[in-house]
PDB file of C-alpha atoms and ligand atoms in Angstrom:
ATOM      1  CA  MET Q  19       6.424  18.611   8.548  1.00  0.00           C
ATOM      2  CA  ARG Q  20       8.242  21.740   7.753  1.00  0.00           C
ATOM      3  CA  GLU Q  21      11.867  20.201   7.243  1.00  0.00           C
ATOM      4  CA  LEU Q  22      10.117  17.053   5.455  1.00  0.00           C
ATOM      5  CA  ILE Q  23       8.879  19.765   2.996  1.00  0.00           C
ATOM      6  CA  LEU Q  24      12.102  21.484   2.434  1.00  0.00           C
ATOM      7  CA  ILE Q  25      14.091  18.409   2.351  1.00  0.00           C
ATOM      8  CA  HIS Q  26      11.978  16.000   0.328  1.00  0.00           C
ATOM      9  CA  GLU Q  27      10.338  18.342  -1.821  1.00  0.00           C
ATOM     10  CA  SER Q  28      11.436  16.926  -5.501  1.00  0.00           C
ATOM     11  CA  ALA Q  29      10.941  13.171  -4.015  1.00  0.00           C
ATOM     12  CA  ILE Q  30       7.377  14.324  -2.686  1.00  0.00           C
ATOM     13  CA  ARG Q  31       6.716  15.994  -6.351  1.00  0.00           C
ATOM     14  CA  LEU Q  32       7.865  12.989  -7.961  1.00  0.00           C
ATOM     15  CA  SER Q  33       6.092  10.650  -5.799  1.00  0.00           C
ATOM     16  CA  PHE Q  34       2.719  12.383  -6.505  1.00  0.00           C
ATOM     17  CA  PHE Q  35       3.313  12.517 -10.316  1.00  0.00           C
ATOM     18  CA  VAL Q  36       4.472   8.704 -10.910  1.00  0.00           C
ATOM     19  CA  GLY Q  37       1.484   7.736  -8.602  1.00  0.00           C
ATOM     20  CA  ILE Q  38      -1.293  10.092 -10.405  1.00  0.00           C
ATOM     21  CA  LEU Q  39       0.166   8.934 -13.772  1.00  0.00           C
ATOM     22  CA  ALA Q  40      -0.229   5.524 -12.996  1.00  0.00           C
ATOM     23  CA  VAL Q  41      -3.776   5.426 -11.445  1.00  0.00           C
ATOM     24  CA  MET Q  42      -4.940   7.793 -14.445  1.00  0.00           C
ATOM     25  CA  ALA Q  43      -3.286   5.751 -16.934  1.00  0.00           C
ATOM     26  CA  ALA Q  44      -5.065   2.482 -15.696  1.00  0.00           C
ATOM     27  CA  TRP Q  45      -8.383   4.604 -15.663  1.00  0.00           C
ATOM     28  CA  GLU Q  46      -7.929   5.491 -19.101  1.00  0.00           C
ATOM     29  CA  ALA Q  47      -7.255   1.983 -20.147  1.00  0.00           C
ATOM     30  CA  LEU Q  48     -10.373   0.577 -17.993  1.00  0.00           C
ATOM     31  CA  ALA Q  49     -12.824   3.148 -19.242  1.00  0.00           C
ATOM     32  CA  PRO Q  50     -11.784   5.588 -21.685  1.00  0.00           C
ATOM     33  CA  ARG Q  51     -14.067   8.490 -22.828  1.00  0.00           C
ATOM     34  CA  ARG Q  52     -13.082   8.696 -26.448  1.00  0.00           C
ATOM     35  CA  PRO Q  53     -11.080   6.332 -28.468  1.00  0.00           C
ATOM     36  CA  ALA Q  54      -7.407   7.158 -28.996  1.00  0.00           C
ATOM     37  CA  SER Q  55      -6.770   8.844 -32.655  1.00  0.00           C
ATOM     38  CA  LEU Q  56      -2.981   8.061 -31.967  1.00  0.00           C
ATOM     39  CA  GLY Q  57      -1.689   5.070 -29.715  1.00  0.00           C
ATOM     40  CA  ARG Q  58       0.451   5.854 -26.292  1.00  0.00           C
ATOM     41  CA  TRP Q  59       3.536   4.725 -27.878  1.00  0.00           C
ATOM     42  CA  ALA Q  60       3.094   7.318 -30.626  1.00  0.00           C
ATOM     43  CA  ARG Q  61       2.633  10.341 -28.081  1.00  0.00           C
ATOM     44  CA  TRP Q  62       3.824   9.393 -24.485  1.00  0.00           C
ATOM     45  CA  PRO Q  63       7.944   9.022 -24.884  1.00  0.00           C
ATOM     46  CA  SER Q  64       7.564  12.778 -26.590  1.00  0.00           C
ATOM     47  CA  ASN Q  65       4.844  14.287 -24.033  1.00  0.00           C
ATOM     48  CA  LEU Q  66       6.723  12.662 -20.994  1.00  0.00           C
ATOM     49  CA  GLY Q  67      10.031  13.484 -22.523  1.00  0.00           C
ATOM     50  CA  ILE Q  68       9.018  17.311 -22.398  1.00  0.00           C
ATOM     51  CA  VAL Q  69       8.721  16.912 -18.839  1.00  0.00           C
ATOM     52  CA  ALA Q  70      11.862  15.277 -18.066  1.00  0.00           C
ATOM     53  CA  LEU Q  71      13.637  18.176 -20.093  1.00  0.00           C
ATOM     54  CA  ASN Q  72      11.382  20.994 -18.404  1.00  0.00           C
ATOM     55  CA  THR Q  73      12.445  19.933 -14.824  1.00  0.00           C
ATOM     56  CA  VAL Q  74      16.272  20.108 -15.997  1.00  0.00           C
ATOM     57  CA  VAL Q  75      15.531  23.478 -17.866  1.00  0.00           C
ATOM     58  CA  VAL Q  76      14.318  25.440 -14.715  1.00  0.00           C
ATOM     59  CA  ARG Q  77      16.660  23.359 -11.984  1.00  0.00           C
ATOM     60  CA  LEU Q  78      19.743  24.892 -14.491  1.00  0.00           C
ATOM     61  CA  LEU Q  79      17.767  28.427 -15.024  1.00  0.00           C
ATOM     62  CA  LEU Q  80      16.222  29.588 -11.973  1.00  0.00           C
ATOM     63  CA  PRO Q  81      18.057  30.608  -9.308  1.00  0.00           C
ATOM     64  CA  THR Q  82      15.483  29.357  -6.688  1.00  0.00           C
ATOM     65  CA  THR Q  83      12.487  26.957  -6.086  1.00  0.00           C
ATOM     66  CA  ALA Q  84       9.190  28.372  -5.328  1.00  0.00           C
ATOM     67  CA  VAL Q  85       9.058  26.607  -1.826  1.00  0.00           C
ATOM     68  CA  SER Q  86      12.675  28.085  -0.745  1.00  0.00           C
ATOM     69  CA  LEU Q  87      11.344  31.728  -2.016  1.00  0.00           C
ATOM     70  CA  ALA Q  88       8.258  31.316   0.108  1.00  0.00           C
ATOM     71  CA  LEU Q  89      10.298  30.619   3.203  1.00  0.00           C
ATOM     72  CA  VAL Q  90      12.755  33.633   2.377  1.00  0.00           C
ATOM     73  CA  GLY Q  91       9.538  35.777   1.926  1.00  0.00           C
ATOM     74  CA  GLU Q  92       7.991  34.605   5.504  1.00  0.00           C
ATOM     75  CA  ARG Q  93      11.436  35.451   6.701  1.00  0.00           C
ATOM     76  CA  GLU Q  94      11.541  38.560   5.622  1.00  0.00           C
ATOM     77  CA  GLY Q  95       7.449  39.456   6.133  1.00  0.00           C
ATOM     78  CA  TRP Q  96       7.219  39.724   2.590  1.00  0.00           C
ATOM     79  CA  GLY Q  97       3.538  39.470   0.757  1.00  0.00           C
ATOM     80  CA  LEU Q  98       0.003  40.441   1.617  1.00  0.00           C
ATOM     81  CA  LEU Q  99      -0.518  37.609   3.712  1.00  0.00           C
ATOM     82  CA  HIS Q 100       2.192  38.135   6.056  1.00  0.00           C
ATOM     83  CA  HIS Q 101       1.573  41.955   6.246  1.00  0.00           C
ATOM     84  CA  PHE Q 102      -1.942  41.192   7.452  1.00  0.00           C
ATOM     85  CA  ALA Q 103      -0.496  38.390  10.048  1.00  0.00           C
ATOM     86  CA  LEU Q 104      -3.206  35.830   9.611  1.00  0.00           C
ATOM     87  CA  PRO Q 105      -3.430  32.877  11.380  1.00  0.00           C
ATOM     88  CA  GLY Q 106      -2.515  29.728   9.553  1.00  0.00           C
ATOM     89  CA  TRP Q 107      -6.057  28.218   9.251  1.00  0.00           C
ATOM     90  CA  ALA Q 108      -6.982  31.336   7.186  1.00  0.00           C
ATOM     91  CA  ALA Q 109      -3.665  31.842   5.506  1.00  0.00           C
ATOM     92  CA  LEU Q 110      -3.581  28.493   4.043  1.00  0.00           C
ATOM     93  CA  PRO Q 111      -6.923  28.577   1.762  1.00  0.00           C
ATOM     94  CA  LEU Q 112      -6.493  32.065   0.845  1.00  0.00           C
ATOM     95  CA  ALA Q 113      -2.701  31.450  -0.457  1.00  0.00           C
ATOM     96  CA  LEU Q 114      -4.287  28.443  -2.399  1.00  0.00           C
ATOM     97  CA  ILE Q 115      -7.278  30.649  -3.976  1.00  0.00           C
ATOM     98  CA  ALA Q 116      -5.052  33.341  -4.840  1.00  0.00           C
ATOM     99  CA  LEU Q 117      -2.312  31.428  -6.288  1.00  0.00           C
ATOM    100  CA  ASP Q 118      -4.892  29.584  -8.380  1.00  0.00           C
ATOM    101  CA  LEU Q 119      -6.334  32.578  -9.683  1.00  0.00           C
ATOM    102  CA  VAL Q 120      -2.816  33.683 -10.756  1.00  0.00           C
ATOM    103  CA  VAL Q 121      -2.486  30.652 -13.132  1.00  0.00           C
ATOM    104  CA  TYR Q 122      -6.177  31.286 -14.604  1.00  0.00           C
ATOM    105  CA  LEU Q 123      -5.431  34.573 -15.484  1.00  0.00           C
ATOM    106  CA  GLN Q 124      -1.938  33.722 -16.703  1.00  0.00           C
ATOM    107  CA  HIS Q 125      -3.686  31.041 -19.001  1.00  0.00           C
ATOM    108  CA  VAL Q 126      -6.051  33.899 -20.259  1.00  0.00           C
ATOM    109  CA  MET Q 127      -2.984  35.828 -21.131  1.00  0.00           C
ATOM    110  CA  VAL Q 128      -0.837  32.911 -22.846  1.00  0.00           C
ATOM    111  CA  HIS Q 129      -4.098  32.768 -25.035  1.00  0.00           C
ATOM    112  CA  ALA Q 130      -4.563  36.699 -25.590  1.00  0.00           C
ATOM    113  CA  VAL Q 131      -1.236  37.538 -26.643  1.00  0.00           C
ATOM    114  CA  PRO Q 132       0.028  36.144 -30.131  1.00  0.00           C
ATOM    115  CA  LEU Q 133       3.801  35.708 -29.080  1.00  0.00           C
ATOM    116  CA  LEU Q 134       2.470  33.813 -26.033  1.00  0.00           C
ATOM    117  CA  TRP Q 135      -0.018  31.767 -27.726  1.00  0.00           C
ATOM    118  CA  ARG Q 136       2.886  30.349 -29.874  1.00  0.00           C
ATOM    119  CA  LEU Q 137       4.449  29.042 -26.818  1.00  0.00           C
ATOM    120  CA  HIS Q 138       1.101  27.390 -25.231  1.00  0.00           C
ATOM    121  CA  ARG Q 139      -0.039  25.966 -28.189  1.00  0.00           C
ATOM    122  CA  VAL Q 140       2.530  23.344 -27.739  1.00  0.00           C
ATOM    123  CA  HIS Q 141       0.252  22.336 -24.886  1.00  0.00           C
ATOM    124  CA  HIS Q 142      -3.053  22.537 -27.309  1.00  0.00           C
ATOM    125  CA  ALA Q 143      -1.529  20.982 -30.647  1.00  0.00           C
ATOM    126  CA  ASP Q 144      -1.341  17.677 -29.027  1.00  0.00           C
ATOM    127  CA  LEU Q 145      -3.876  15.305 -31.336  1.00  0.00           C
ATOM    128  CA  HIS Q 146      -5.291  13.439 -28.424  1.00  0.00           C
ATOM    129  CA  PHE Q 147      -6.407  14.477 -24.845  1.00  0.00           C
ATOM    130  CA  ASP Q 148      -5.206  12.144 -21.835  1.00  0.00           C
ATOM    131  CA  VAL Q 149      -2.991  12.338 -18.808  1.00  0.00           C
ATOM    132  CA  THR Q 150       0.057  12.956 -20.285  1.00  0.00           C
ATOM    133  CA  THR Q 151      -1.265  16.130 -22.308  1.00  0.00           C
ATOM    134  CA  GLY Q 152      -1.694  17.958 -18.888  1.00  0.00           C
ATOM    135  CA  ALA Q 153       1.939  17.825 -18.444  1.00  0.00           C
ATOM    136  CA  ARG Q 154       3.055  19.001 -21.837  1.00  0.00           C
ATOM    137  CA  PHE Q 155       4.330  22.508 -22.083  1.00  0.00           C
ATOM    138  CA  HIS Q 156       7.118  24.250 -24.028  1.00  0.00           C
ATOM    139  CA  PRO Q 157      10.488  25.014 -21.878  1.00  0.00           C
ATOM    140  CA  ILE Q 158       9.917  28.485 -22.356  1.00  0.00           C
ATOM    141  CA  GLU Q 159       6.549  28.592 -21.209  1.00  0.00           C
ATOM    142  CA  ILE Q 160       7.580  26.921 -18.186  1.00  0.00           C
ATOM    143  CA  VAL Q 161      10.299  29.013 -17.287  1.00  0.00           C
ATOM    144  CA  LEU Q 162       7.559  31.722 -17.770  1.00  0.00           C
ATOM    145  CA  SER Q 163       5.182  30.180 -15.453  1.00  0.00           C
ATOM    146  CA  MET Q 164       7.997  29.809 -12.810  1.00  0.00           C
ATOM    147  CA  LEU Q 165       8.771  33.738 -13.171  1.00  0.00           C
ATOM    148  CA  ILE Q 166       5.377  34.501 -12.789  1.00  0.00           C
ATOM    149  CA  LYS Q 167       4.714  32.135  -9.798  1.00  0.00           C
ATOM    150  CA  LEU Q 168       7.826  33.346  -8.018  1.00  0.00           C
ATOM    151  CA  ALA Q 169       6.161  37.158  -8.390  1.00  0.00           C
ATOM    152  CA  ALA Q 170       2.884  35.741  -7.123  1.00  0.00           C
ATOM    153  CA  ILE Q 171       4.605  34.438  -4.183  1.00  0.00           C
ATOM    154  CA  LEU Q 172       6.567  37.675  -3.494  1.00  0.00           C
ATOM    155  CA  VAL Q 173       3.304  39.668  -3.555  1.00  0.00           C
ATOM    156  CA  ILE Q 174       0.758  37.252  -1.964  1.00  0.00           C
ATOM    157  CA  GLY Q 175       3.034  35.948   0.729  1.00  0.00           C
ATOM    158  CA  PRO Q 176       2.212  32.490   1.151  1.00  0.00           C
ATOM    159  CA  SER Q 177       3.744  29.859   3.461  1.00  0.00           C
ATOM    160  CA  PRO Q 178       6.322  27.400   2.117  1.00  0.00           C
ATOM    161  CA  GLU Q 179       3.948  24.297   3.490  1.00  0.00           C
ATOM    162  CA  ALA Q 180       1.301  26.531   1.346  1.00  0.00           C
ATOM    163  CA  VAL Q 181       3.464  26.830  -1.924  1.00  0.00           C
ATOM    164  CA  ALA Q 182       3.925  23.102  -1.608  1.00  0.00           C
ATOM    165  CA  VAL Q 183       0.561  21.875  -1.497  1.00  0.00           C
ATOM    166  CA  PHE Q 184      -0.372  24.341  -4.379  1.00  0.00           C
ATOM    167  CA  GLU Q 185       2.328  22.635  -6.615  1.00  0.00           C
ATOM    168  CA  VAL Q 186       1.137  19.195  -5.626  1.00  0.00           C
ATOM    169  CA  LEU Q 187      -2.709  19.993  -5.925  1.00  0.00           C
ATOM    170  CA  LEU Q 188      -1.972  22.076  -9.315  1.00  0.00           C
ATOM    171  CA  ASN Q 189      -0.019  18.877 -10.973  1.00  0.00           C
ATOM    172  CA  ALA Q 190      -2.552  16.701  -9.664  1.00  0.00           C
ATOM    173  CA  THR Q 191      -5.570  18.054 -10.843  1.00  0.00           C
ATOM    174  CA  ALA Q 192      -3.987  19.174 -14.309  1.00  0.00           C
ATOM    175  CA  MET Q 193      -3.370  15.487 -14.494  1.00  0.00           C
ATOM    176  CA  PHE Q 194      -6.712  14.435 -13.521  1.00  0.00           C
ATOM    177  CA  ASN Q 195      -8.915  16.871 -15.637  1.00  0.00           C
ATOM    178  CA  HIS Q 196      -6.603  15.651 -18.509  1.00  0.00           C
ATOM    179  CA  GLY Q 197      -7.631  12.243 -18.386  1.00  0.00           C
ATOM    180  CA  ASN Q 198      -9.446  10.573 -20.851  1.00  0.00           C
ATOM    181  CA  VAL Q 199     -11.684   9.142 -18.563  1.00  0.00           C
ATOM    182  CA  ARG Q 200     -15.373   8.331 -18.259  1.00  0.00           C
ATOM    183  CA  LEU Q 201     -17.141   9.695 -15.246  1.00  0.00           C
ATOM    184  CA  PRO Q 202     -21.077   8.964 -14.618  1.00  0.00           C
ATOM    185  CA  ALA Q 203     -22.603  12.599 -16.023  1.00  0.00           C
ATOM    186  CA  ALA Q 204     -24.111  13.397 -12.675  1.00  0.00           C
ATOM    187  CA  VAL Q 205     -20.837  12.941 -10.857  1.00  0.00           C
ATOM    188  CA  ASP Q 206     -19.372  15.295 -13.375  1.00  0.00           C
ATOM    189  CA  ARG Q 207     -21.967  17.920 -12.910  1.00  0.00           C
ATOM    190  CA  TRP Q 208     -21.436  18.010  -9.229  1.00  0.00           C
ATOM    191  CA  LEU Q 209     -17.651  17.433  -9.475  1.00  0.00           C
ATOM    192  CA  ARG Q 210     -17.276  20.437 -11.482  1.00  0.00           C
ATOM    193  CA  TRP Q 211     -18.640  22.902  -8.786  1.00  0.00           C
ATOM    194  CA  ILE Q 212     -15.243  21.807  -6.580  1.00  0.00           C
ATOM    195  CA  VAL Q 213     -12.766  20.905  -9.440  1.00  0.00           C
ATOM    196  CA  VAL Q 214     -12.172  21.247 -12.790  1.00  0.00           C
ATOM    197  CA  THR Q 215     -13.285  17.837 -14.763  1.00  0.00           C
ATOM    198  CA  PRO Q 216     -11.926  16.113 -17.524  1.00  0.00           C
ATOM    199  CA  ASP Q 217     -15.145  16.744 -19.789  1.00  0.00           C
ATOM    200  CA  MET Q 218     -14.830  20.898 -18.567  1.00  0.00           C
ATOM    201  CA  HIS Q 219     -11.364  21.023 -19.459  1.00  0.00           C
ATOM    202  CA  ARG Q 220     -11.353  18.978 -22.662  1.00  0.00           C
ATOM    203  CA  VAL Q 221     -13.853  21.605 -24.191  1.00  0.00           C
ATOM    204  CA  HIS Q 222     -10.338  23.812 -23.830  1.00  0.00           C
ATOM    205  CA  HIS Q 223      -8.855  21.616 -26.231  1.00  0.00           C
ATOM    206  CA  SER Q 224     -11.033  21.924 -29.303  1.00  0.00           C
ATOM    207  CA  VAL Q 225     -10.036  23.395 -32.529  1.00  0.00           C
ATOM    208  CA  GLU Q 226     -12.911  25.592 -32.385  1.00  0.00           C
ATOM    209  CA  ASP Q 227     -11.613  28.917 -31.292  1.00  0.00           C
ATOM    210  CA  ASP Q 228     -14.779  30.051 -29.120  1.00  0.00           C
ATOM    211  CA  GLU Q 229     -14.417  26.831 -27.294  1.00  0.00           C
ATOM    212  CA  THR Q 230     -10.532  26.759 -26.997  1.00  0.00           C
ATOM    213  CA  ASN Q 231     -10.997  30.257 -25.636  1.00  0.00           C
ATOM    214  CA  SER Q 232     -13.227  28.712 -22.821  1.00  0.00           C
ATOM    215  CA  ASN Q 233     -12.572  26.868 -19.393  1.00  0.00           C
ATOM    216  CA  PHE Q 234      -9.078  27.995 -18.557  1.00  0.00           C
ATOM    217  CA  GLY Q 235      -9.377  26.940 -15.078  1.00  0.00           C
ATOM    218  CA  PHE Q 236      -6.942  24.163 -14.182  1.00  0.00           C
ATOM    219  CA  ASN Q 237      -7.809  23.761 -10.523  1.00  0.00           C
ATOM    220  CA  LEU Q 238     -10.686  25.354  -9.141  1.00  0.00           C
ATOM    221  CA  PRO Q 239     -13.662  25.648 -11.871  1.00  0.00           C
ATOM    222  CA  TRP Q 240     -14.856  29.102  -9.901  1.00  0.00           C
ATOM    223  CA  TRP Q 241     -12.977  31.559 -12.273  1.00  0.00           C
ATOM    224  CA  ASP Q 242     -14.405  30.751 -15.470  1.00  0.00           C
ATOM    225  CA  ARG Q 243     -18.157  31.175 -14.146  1.00  0.00           C
ATOM    226  CA  LEU Q 244     -17.159  34.252 -12.319  1.00  0.00           C
ATOM    227  CA  PHE Q 245     -14.967  36.152 -15.182  1.00  0.00           C
ATOM    228  CA  GLY Q 246     -17.503  34.530 -17.966  1.00  0.00           C
ATOM    229  CA  THR Q 247     -15.240  32.292 -19.434  1.00  0.00           C
ATOM    230  CA  TYR Q 248     -17.304  28.880 -18.511  1.00  0.00           C
ATOM    231  CA  ARG Q 249     -18.661  26.725 -21.056  1.00  0.00           C
ATOM    232  CA  ASP Q 250     -20.665  23.795 -20.352  1.00  0.00           C
ATOM    233  CA  GLN Q 251     -19.941  21.394 -23.247  1.00  0.00           C
ATOM    234  CA  PRO Q 252     -18.385  21.165 -26.776  1.00  0.00           C
ATOM    235  CA  ARG Q 253     -20.910  21.642 -29.549  1.00  0.00           C
ATOM    236  CA  GLY Q 254     -20.035  18.445 -31.309  1.00  0.00           C
ATOM    237  CA  GLY Q 255     -20.356  16.480 -28.000  1.00  0.00           C
ATOM    238  CA  HIS Q 256     -17.262  14.747 -26.442  1.00  0.00           C
ATOM    239  CA  ALA Q 257     -17.265  11.649 -28.811  1.00  0.00           C
ATOM    240  CA  GLY Q 258     -17.542  14.025 -31.944  1.00  0.00           C
ATOM    241  CA  MET Q 259     -15.305  16.957 -30.895  1.00  0.00           C
ATOM    242  CA  THR Q 260     -11.727  17.452 -32.424  1.00  0.00           C
ATOM    243  CA  ILE Q 261      -9.155  17.795 -30.174  1.00  0.00           C
ATOM    244  CA  GLY Q 262      -5.955  20.030 -31.364  1.00  0.00           C
ATOM    245  CA  ILE Q 263      -5.321  23.132 -33.416  1.00  0.00           C
ATOM    246  CA  ARG Q 264      -6.155  23.761 -37.192  1.00  0.00           C
ATOM    247  CA  GLY Q 265      -3.052  23.806 -39.590  1.00  0.00           C
ATOM    248  CA  PHE Q 266      -1.181  21.792 -36.892  1.00  0.00           C
ATOM    249  CA  ARG Q 267      -2.244  18.200 -37.723  1.00  0.00           C
ATOM    250  CA  ASP Q 268       0.889  16.307 -38.605  1.00  0.00           C
ATOM    251  CA  PRO Q 269       1.802  13.345 -36.033  1.00  0.00           C
ATOM    252  CA  GLY Q 270       5.224  13.222 -36.888  1.00  0.00           C
ATOM    253  CA  GLN Q 271       5.561  17.032 -36.122  1.00  0.00           C
ATOM    254  CA  VAL Q 272       2.945  17.945 -33.191  1.00  0.00           C
ATOM    255  CA  ASP Q 273       3.387  14.597 -30.972  1.00  0.00           C
ATOM    256  CA  ARG Q 274       7.336  14.086 -31.758  1.00  0.00           C
ATOM    257  CA  LEU Q 275       9.745  16.073 -29.366  1.00  0.00           C
ATOM    258  CA  PRO Q 276      11.819  17.916 -31.888  1.00  0.00           C
ATOM    259  CA  GLY Q 277       8.390  18.947 -33.509  1.00  0.00           C
ATOM    260  CA  MET Q 278       7.074  20.017 -30.456  1.00  0.00           C
ATOM    261  CA  LEU Q 279      10.115  22.314 -29.437  1.00  0.00           C
ATOM    262  CA  ALA Q 280      10.065  24.123 -32.850  1.00  0.00           C
ATOM    263  CA  LEU Q 281       6.321  24.648 -33.063  1.00  0.00           C
ATOM    264  CA  PRO Q 282       6.792  28.161 -31.445  1.00  0.00           C
ATOM    265  CA  PHE Q 283       8.903  29.200 -33.973  1.00  0.00           C
ATOM    266  CA  ARG Q 284       6.547  28.109 -36.944  1.00  0.00           C
ATOM    267  CA  GLY Q 285       4.218  30.342 -38.895  1.00  0.00           C
ATOM    268  CA  LYS Q 286       3.696  33.972 -39.017  1.00  0.00           C
ATOM    269  CA  VAL Q 287       3.139  35.585 -35.757  1.00  0.00           C
ATOM    270  CA  THR Q 288      -0.072  37.028 -36.213  1.00  0.00           C
ATOM    271  CA  ASP Q 289      -1.390  32.974 -36.867  1.00  0.00           C
ATOM    272  CA  TYR Q 290      -3.428  33.109 -34.030  1.00  0.00           C
ATOM    273  CA  ALA Q 291      -4.643  35.009 -30.860  1.00  0.00           C
ATOM    274  CA  ILE Q 292      -7.852  35.211 -28.916  1.00  0.00           C
ATOM    275  CA  ASN Q 293      -9.228  38.218 -31.251  1.00  0.00           C
ATOM    276  CA  ARG Q 294      -7.554  37.247 -34.665  1.00  0.00           C
ATOM    277  CA  ARG Q 295      -9.286  34.568 -36.331  1.00  0.00           C
ATOM    278  CA  GLN Q 296      -8.257  33.548 -39.552  1.00  0.00           C
ATOM    279  CA  TRP Q 297     -10.524  30.651 -40.674  1.00  0.00           C
ATOM    280  CA  ALA Q 298     -13.793  31.104 -38.991  1.00  0.00           C
ATOM    281  CA  ARG Q 299     -16.065  33.299 -41.014  1.00  0.00           C
ATOM    282  CA  PRO Q 300     -17.935  36.033 -39.093  1.00  0.00           C
ATOM    283  CA  GLU Q 301     -21.422  34.525 -39.960  1.00  0.00           C
ATOM    284  CA  GLN Q 302     -20.466  31.064 -38.310  1.00  0.00           C
ATOM    285  CA  THR Q 303     -19.248  32.454 -35.327  1.00  0.00           C
ATOM    286  CA  HIS Q 304     -21.834  35.137 -35.147  1.00  0.00           C
ATOM    287  CA  PRO Q 305     -25.266  33.870 -36.815  1.00  0.00           C
ATOM    288  CA  GLN Q 306     -27.236  36.773 -38.051  1.00  0.00           C
ATOM    289  CA  LYS Q 307     -30.803  36.517 -36.440  1.00  0.00           C
ATOM    290  CA  GLY Q 308     -33.987  37.733 -38.238  1.00  0.00           C
TER     291      GLY Q 308
HETATM  292 ZN1   ZN F 427      -4.792  26.840 -23.085  1.00  0.00          ZN
HETATM  293 ZN1   ZN F 428      -5.125  21.574 -20.957  1.00  0.00          ZN
END
């Protein structure tokens, strides 16, 4: 099992990516949640292009993969889970939960810190919300995410198998919960107790700042409920809400690869962060009562 994962890691991940992309693309065509504001031909080459670019950048810039680092950590006994020598059946779920918490906290951080929001807004600037939105991140944010993940592996001490499972799971759930797909309301209500659903994550892609700063989870939905960032539905409803970022509405820029790569470098540093609202008047976000 271990040899299989180590030798074929790239092929395994690529197969899951392509397989889930195909399933979600078919589901989106058969039962779309919202009409597309832009066709696939206008967005997909750039959204998938940045995924290919990121794969090359990570390979070139980083000296190790997450799985390889976990292997070294295990040999050396680094990290909490190795320190306490937990049995595999307990260590695997704990590792998955701990890594997912790190991803949640990192996501809150990239919304809160102005400089990091500039990178992360590439993910949010997509004018439509579908399976490919889930994979579009600026290369600098991808490298930063990888460095945080490597640091988390050193501290947590997951097994290489746990890291491999986590990477495939995170990728799979991110593609699922960005799907422009329709789920029966009752199914969505139950499912969002165990995994972030498309309706739950779509709230996070609203142009409204209080909605964008909600539902940061990518995988497990519990963190948002636990830390107070959970929001059930968008005010405008899923059909009526506007996706994207105010002030970045030109498809030729936000949904084309050169524009996406340049997006972090546009505008003032203070353009937007979690506590620096520039467009909403106080009475709109905090209605005065009485
Ligand atoms: Zn976000
Ligand atoms: Zn997203």
